[in-house]
Coordinates of C-alpha atoms and ligand atoms in Angstrom, one line a residue:
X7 CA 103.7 119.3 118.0
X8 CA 104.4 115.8 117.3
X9 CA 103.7 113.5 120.4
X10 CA 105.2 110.1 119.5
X11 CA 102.4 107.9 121.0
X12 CA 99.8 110.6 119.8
X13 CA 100.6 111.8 116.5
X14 CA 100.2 115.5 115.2
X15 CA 98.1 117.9 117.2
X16 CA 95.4 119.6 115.2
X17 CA 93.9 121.8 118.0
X18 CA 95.0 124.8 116.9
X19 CA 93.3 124.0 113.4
X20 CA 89.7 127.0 113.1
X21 CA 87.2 125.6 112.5
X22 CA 86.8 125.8 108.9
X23 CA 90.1 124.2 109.0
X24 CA 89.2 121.3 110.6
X25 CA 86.4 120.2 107.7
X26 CA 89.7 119.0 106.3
X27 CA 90.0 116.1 108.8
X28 CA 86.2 114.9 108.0
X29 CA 86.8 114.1 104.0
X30 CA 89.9 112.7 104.7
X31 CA 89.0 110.7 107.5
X32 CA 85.8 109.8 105.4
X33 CA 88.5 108.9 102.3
X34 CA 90.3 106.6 105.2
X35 CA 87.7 104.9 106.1
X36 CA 86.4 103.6 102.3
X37 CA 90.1 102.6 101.9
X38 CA 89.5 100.2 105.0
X39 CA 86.7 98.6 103.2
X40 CA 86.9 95.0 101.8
X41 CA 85.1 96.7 98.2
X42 CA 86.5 100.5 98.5
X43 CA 84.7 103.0 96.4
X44 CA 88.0 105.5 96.0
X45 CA 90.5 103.1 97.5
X46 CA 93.3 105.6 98.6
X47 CA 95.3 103.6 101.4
X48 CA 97.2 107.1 101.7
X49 CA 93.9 108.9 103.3
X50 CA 94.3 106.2 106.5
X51 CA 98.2 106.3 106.7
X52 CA 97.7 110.1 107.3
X53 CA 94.8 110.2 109.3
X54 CA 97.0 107.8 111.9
X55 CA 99.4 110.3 112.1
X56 CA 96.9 112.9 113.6
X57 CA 95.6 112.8 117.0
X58 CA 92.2 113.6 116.8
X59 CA 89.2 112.1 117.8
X60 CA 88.1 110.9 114.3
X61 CA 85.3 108.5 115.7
X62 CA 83.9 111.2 117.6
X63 CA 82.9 112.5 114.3
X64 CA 80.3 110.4 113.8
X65 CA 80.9 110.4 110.0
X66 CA 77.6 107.6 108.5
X67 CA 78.3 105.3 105.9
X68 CA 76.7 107.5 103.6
X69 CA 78.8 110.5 103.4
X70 CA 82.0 107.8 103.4
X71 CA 80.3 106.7 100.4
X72 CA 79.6 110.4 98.7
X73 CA 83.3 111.7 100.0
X74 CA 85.3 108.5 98.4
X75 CA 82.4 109.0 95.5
X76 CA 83.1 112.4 94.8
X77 CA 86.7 112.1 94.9
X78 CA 86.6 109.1 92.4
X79 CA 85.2 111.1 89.7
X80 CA 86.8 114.3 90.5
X81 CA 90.2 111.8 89.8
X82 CA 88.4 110.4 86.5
X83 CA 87.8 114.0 85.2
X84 CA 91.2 115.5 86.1
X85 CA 93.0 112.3 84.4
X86 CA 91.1 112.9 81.5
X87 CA 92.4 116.4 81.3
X88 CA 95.9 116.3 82.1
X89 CA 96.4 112.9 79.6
X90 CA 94.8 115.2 76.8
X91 CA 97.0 118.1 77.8
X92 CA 100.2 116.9 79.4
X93 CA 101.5 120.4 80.1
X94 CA 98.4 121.0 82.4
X95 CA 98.6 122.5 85.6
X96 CA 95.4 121.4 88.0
X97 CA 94.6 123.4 91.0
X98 CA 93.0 122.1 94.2
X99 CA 90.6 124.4 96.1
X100 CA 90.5 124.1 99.4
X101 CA 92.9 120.9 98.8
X102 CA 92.6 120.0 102.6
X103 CA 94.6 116.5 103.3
X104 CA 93.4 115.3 100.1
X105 CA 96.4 113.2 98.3
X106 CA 95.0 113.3 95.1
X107 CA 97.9 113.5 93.1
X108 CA 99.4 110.5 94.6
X109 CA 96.1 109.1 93.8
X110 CA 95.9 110.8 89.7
X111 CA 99.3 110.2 88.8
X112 CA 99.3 112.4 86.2
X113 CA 102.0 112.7 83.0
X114 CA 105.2 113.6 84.6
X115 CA 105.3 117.7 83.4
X116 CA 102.1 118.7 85.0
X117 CA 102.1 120.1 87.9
X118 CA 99.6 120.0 90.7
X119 CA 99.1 123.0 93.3
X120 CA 96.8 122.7 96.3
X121 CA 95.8 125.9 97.4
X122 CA 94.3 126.3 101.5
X123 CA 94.4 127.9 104.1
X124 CA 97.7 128.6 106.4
X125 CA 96.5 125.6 109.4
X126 CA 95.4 123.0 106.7
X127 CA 98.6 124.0 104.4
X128 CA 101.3 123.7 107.5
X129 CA 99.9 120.2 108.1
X130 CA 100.1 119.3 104.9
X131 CA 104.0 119.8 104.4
X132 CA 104.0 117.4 107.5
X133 CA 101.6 114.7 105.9
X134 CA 101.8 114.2 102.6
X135 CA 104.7 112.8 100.6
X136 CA 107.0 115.1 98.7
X137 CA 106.6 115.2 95.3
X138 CA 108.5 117.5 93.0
X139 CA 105.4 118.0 91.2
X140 CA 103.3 118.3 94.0
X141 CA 102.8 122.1 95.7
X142 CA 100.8 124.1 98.6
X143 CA 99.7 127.8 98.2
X144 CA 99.1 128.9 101.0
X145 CA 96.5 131.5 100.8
X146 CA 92.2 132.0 101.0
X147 CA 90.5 131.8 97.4
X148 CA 88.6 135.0 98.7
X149 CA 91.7 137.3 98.7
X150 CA 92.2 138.1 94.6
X151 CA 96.0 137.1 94.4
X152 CA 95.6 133.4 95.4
X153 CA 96.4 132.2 91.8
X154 CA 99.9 134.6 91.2
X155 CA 101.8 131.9 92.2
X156 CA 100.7 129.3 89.5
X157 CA 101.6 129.5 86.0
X158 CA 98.7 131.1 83.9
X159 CA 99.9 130.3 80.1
X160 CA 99.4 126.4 80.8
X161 CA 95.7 124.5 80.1
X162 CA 94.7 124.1 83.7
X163 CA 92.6 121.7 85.2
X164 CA 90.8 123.6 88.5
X165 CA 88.9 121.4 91.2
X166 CA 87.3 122.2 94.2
X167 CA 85.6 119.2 96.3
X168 CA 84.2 120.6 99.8
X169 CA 84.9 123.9 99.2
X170 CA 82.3 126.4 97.9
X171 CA 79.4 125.2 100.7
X172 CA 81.7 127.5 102.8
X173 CA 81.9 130.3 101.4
X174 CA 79.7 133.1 100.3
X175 CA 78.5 134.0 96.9
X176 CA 80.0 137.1 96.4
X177 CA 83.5 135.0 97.2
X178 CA 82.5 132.1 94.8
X179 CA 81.4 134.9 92.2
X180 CA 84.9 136.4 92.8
X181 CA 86.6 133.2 92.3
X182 CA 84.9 131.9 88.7
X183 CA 86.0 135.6 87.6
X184 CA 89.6 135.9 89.2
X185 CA 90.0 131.9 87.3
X186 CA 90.0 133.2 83.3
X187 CA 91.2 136.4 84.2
X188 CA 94.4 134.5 85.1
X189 CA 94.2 131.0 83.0
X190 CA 94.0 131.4 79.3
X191 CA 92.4 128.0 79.0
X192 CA 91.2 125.1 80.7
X193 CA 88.3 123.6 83.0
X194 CA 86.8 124.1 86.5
X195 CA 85.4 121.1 88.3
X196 CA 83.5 121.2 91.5
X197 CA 81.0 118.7 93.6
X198 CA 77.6 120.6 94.3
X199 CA 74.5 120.1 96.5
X200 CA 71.7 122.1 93.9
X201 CA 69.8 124.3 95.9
X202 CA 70.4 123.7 100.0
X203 CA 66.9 124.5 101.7
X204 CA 66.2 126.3 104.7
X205 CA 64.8 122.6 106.0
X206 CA 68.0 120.6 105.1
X207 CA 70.3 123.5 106.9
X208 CA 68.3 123.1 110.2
X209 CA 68.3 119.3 110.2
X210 CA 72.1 119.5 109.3
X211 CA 72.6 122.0 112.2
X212 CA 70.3 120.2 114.8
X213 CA 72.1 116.4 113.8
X214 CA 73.1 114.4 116.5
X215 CA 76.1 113.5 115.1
X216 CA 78.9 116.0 115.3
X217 CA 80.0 116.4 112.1
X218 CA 76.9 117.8 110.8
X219 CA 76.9 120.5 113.7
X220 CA 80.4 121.7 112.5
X221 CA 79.3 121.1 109.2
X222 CA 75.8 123.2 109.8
X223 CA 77.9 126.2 111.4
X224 CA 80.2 126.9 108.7
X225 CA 77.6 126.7 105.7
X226 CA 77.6 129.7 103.6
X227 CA 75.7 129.3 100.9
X228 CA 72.5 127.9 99.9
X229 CA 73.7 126.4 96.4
X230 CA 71.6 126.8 92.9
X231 CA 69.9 124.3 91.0
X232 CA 70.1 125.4 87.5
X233 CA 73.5 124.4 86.5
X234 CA 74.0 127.5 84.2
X235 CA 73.9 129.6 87.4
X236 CA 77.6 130.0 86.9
X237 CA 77.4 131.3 83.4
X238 CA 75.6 134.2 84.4
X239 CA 78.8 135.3 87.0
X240 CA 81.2 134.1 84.8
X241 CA 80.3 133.6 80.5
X242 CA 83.4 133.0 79.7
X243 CA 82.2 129.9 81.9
X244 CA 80.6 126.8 79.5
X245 CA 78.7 124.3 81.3
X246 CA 79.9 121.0 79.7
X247 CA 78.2 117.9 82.1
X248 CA 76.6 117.8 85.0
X249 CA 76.8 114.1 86.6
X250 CA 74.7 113.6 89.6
X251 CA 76.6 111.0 91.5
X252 CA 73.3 109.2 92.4
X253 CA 74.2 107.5 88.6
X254 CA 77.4 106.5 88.6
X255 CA 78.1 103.0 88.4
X256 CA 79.7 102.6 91.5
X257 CA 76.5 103.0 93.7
X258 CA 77.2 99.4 92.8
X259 CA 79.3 99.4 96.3
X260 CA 76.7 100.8 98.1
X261 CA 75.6 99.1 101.0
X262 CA 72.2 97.2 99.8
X263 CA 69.9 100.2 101.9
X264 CA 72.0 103.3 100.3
X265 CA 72.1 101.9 97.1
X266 CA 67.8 101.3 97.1
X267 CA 67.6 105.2 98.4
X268 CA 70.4 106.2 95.6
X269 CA 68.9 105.1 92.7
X270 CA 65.4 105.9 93.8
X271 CA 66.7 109.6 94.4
X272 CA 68.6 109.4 90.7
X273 CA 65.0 108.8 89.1
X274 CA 64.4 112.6 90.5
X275 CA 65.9 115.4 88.7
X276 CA 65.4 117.4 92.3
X277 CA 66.7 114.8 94.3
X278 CA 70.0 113.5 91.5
X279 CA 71.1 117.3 92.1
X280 CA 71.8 116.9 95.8
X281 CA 75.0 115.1 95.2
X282 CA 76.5 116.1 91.7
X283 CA 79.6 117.3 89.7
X284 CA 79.5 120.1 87.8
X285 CA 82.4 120.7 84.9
X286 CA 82.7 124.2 83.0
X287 CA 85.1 125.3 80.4
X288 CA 87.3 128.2 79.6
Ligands
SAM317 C1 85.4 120.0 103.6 S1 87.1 120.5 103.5 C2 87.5 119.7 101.9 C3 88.9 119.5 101.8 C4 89.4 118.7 100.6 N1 89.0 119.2 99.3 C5 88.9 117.3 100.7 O1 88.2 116.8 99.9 O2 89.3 116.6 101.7 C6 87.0 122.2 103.0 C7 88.4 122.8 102.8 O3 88.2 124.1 102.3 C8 89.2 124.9 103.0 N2 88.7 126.3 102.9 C9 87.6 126.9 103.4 N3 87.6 128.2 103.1 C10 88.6 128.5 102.3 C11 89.1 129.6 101.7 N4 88.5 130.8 101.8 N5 90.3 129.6 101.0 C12 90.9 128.4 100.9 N6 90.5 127.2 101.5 C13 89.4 127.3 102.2 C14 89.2 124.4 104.4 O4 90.4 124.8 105.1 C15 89.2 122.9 104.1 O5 90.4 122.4 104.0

């Protein structure tokens, strides 16, 4: 429903669904910034055509910084990819709102698939541009077939920002083995959090703000902090970087406090883990 002073109603979003309207909101808001980390003016134009009380969120300055962060080298790694193989397909898990192809641009024959769940999918055929490049899947990563819809003989490019906090291991497991049983070749990319800690899950749960309470009820998995982890469910799996966001140069457009705490936690292997991309081949 579409109320013309309103915009779209999302209440009948679960609540796993609704994650989606904290990233993008969080992408909105760094594209409202004077020095914008990401800088994707599309995040706010389709966050003002949802009504939903965004502010209510209480989304800090720092995870605006780590969502626009994240997505920035998410965008760097997938360009990379598809400009060395133009043919690529790249695949979105748990895509949300995101408008990263409109962001990417990548050469004209690849073809970019966001793959979510049936709430988050509907309201993304009413959001986002269309693009004849651009397409949804409607389906959950845990159920085997998600990736029958998507070409398997092209290189792809597979990315999950946001995602695999949600689910459980045995799903994640499932999906690093279902990904080169379909895709001959190619690369999975994926923001992590190293090991989550019984500590840092009741601090996210008992947050004042709300987005760390829906946040805190939907975690499903506690995270690893070797790297190679994902080697052992998957060796057809090669772990080829690990980049802890915490050195990236943009921490640059921190605000003077975050940026102290950043680089201090980036002189910690621990603590540079807590916020990091992790890229594998196939
Ligand atoms: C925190 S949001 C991140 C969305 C998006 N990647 C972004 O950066 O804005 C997590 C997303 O994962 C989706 N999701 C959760 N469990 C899923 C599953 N089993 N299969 C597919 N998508 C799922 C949610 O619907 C939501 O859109």
């Amino acid at each position: 429903m579409m109320r013309p002073d309103r915009g779209i109603d999302v209440s009948d979003l679960s609540p796993l669904e609704q994650t989606s309207l904290l990233t993008q909101y969080a992408r909105a808001l760094d594209s409202q910034w004077a020095q914008p980390i990401l800088g994707d003016p599309l995040a706010a134009d389709i966050v003002s055509k949802i009504d939903y009380d965004f502010g209510g969120l209480g989304v800090p300055t720092s995870v605006v910084c780590q969502a626009a962060l994240r997505a920035k080298m998410l965008d760097e790694r997938v360009r990379a990819f598809t400009s060395e193989n133009p043919d690529a397909v790249v695949v979105d898990l748990g895509a949300g709102l995101d408008s990263g192809p409109f962001r990417v641009r990548p050469p004209p024959a690849v073809d970019w698939y966001s793959v979510d769940l049936p709430g988050v999918i509907a309201l993304r055929k009413r959001l986002l541009p269309i693009s004849r490049r651009a397409h949804s899947v409607t389906a959950s990563v845990a159920d085997q077939s998600w990736p029958e819809t998507i070409p398997s003989h092209r290189p792809a490019m597979v990315i999950a920002d946001g995602l695999f906090a949600f689910l459980s291991e045995p799903v994640i497991t499932g999906v690093f083995r279902r990904l080169t049983a379909h895709f001959r070749t190619g690369e999975l990319a994926f923001n992590d959090y190293g090991h989550i800690g019984w500590f840092t899950r009741v601090a996210v749960k008992l947050a004042p703000q709300k987005m760390f309470a829906s946040v805190g009820a939907q975690w499903g998995y506690p995270g690893f902090e070797d790297a190679h982890v994902p080697e052992t469910w998957n060796p057809q799996l090669k772990l080829v970087e690990e980049a802890s966001l915490a050195h990236a140069p943009e921490i640059d457009l921190f605000p003077n406090w975050l940026r102290l705490a950043t680089k201090v936690s980036g002189m910690f292997e621990t603590s540079a883990r807590k916020a990091r991309i992790l890229r594998y081949r196939f």
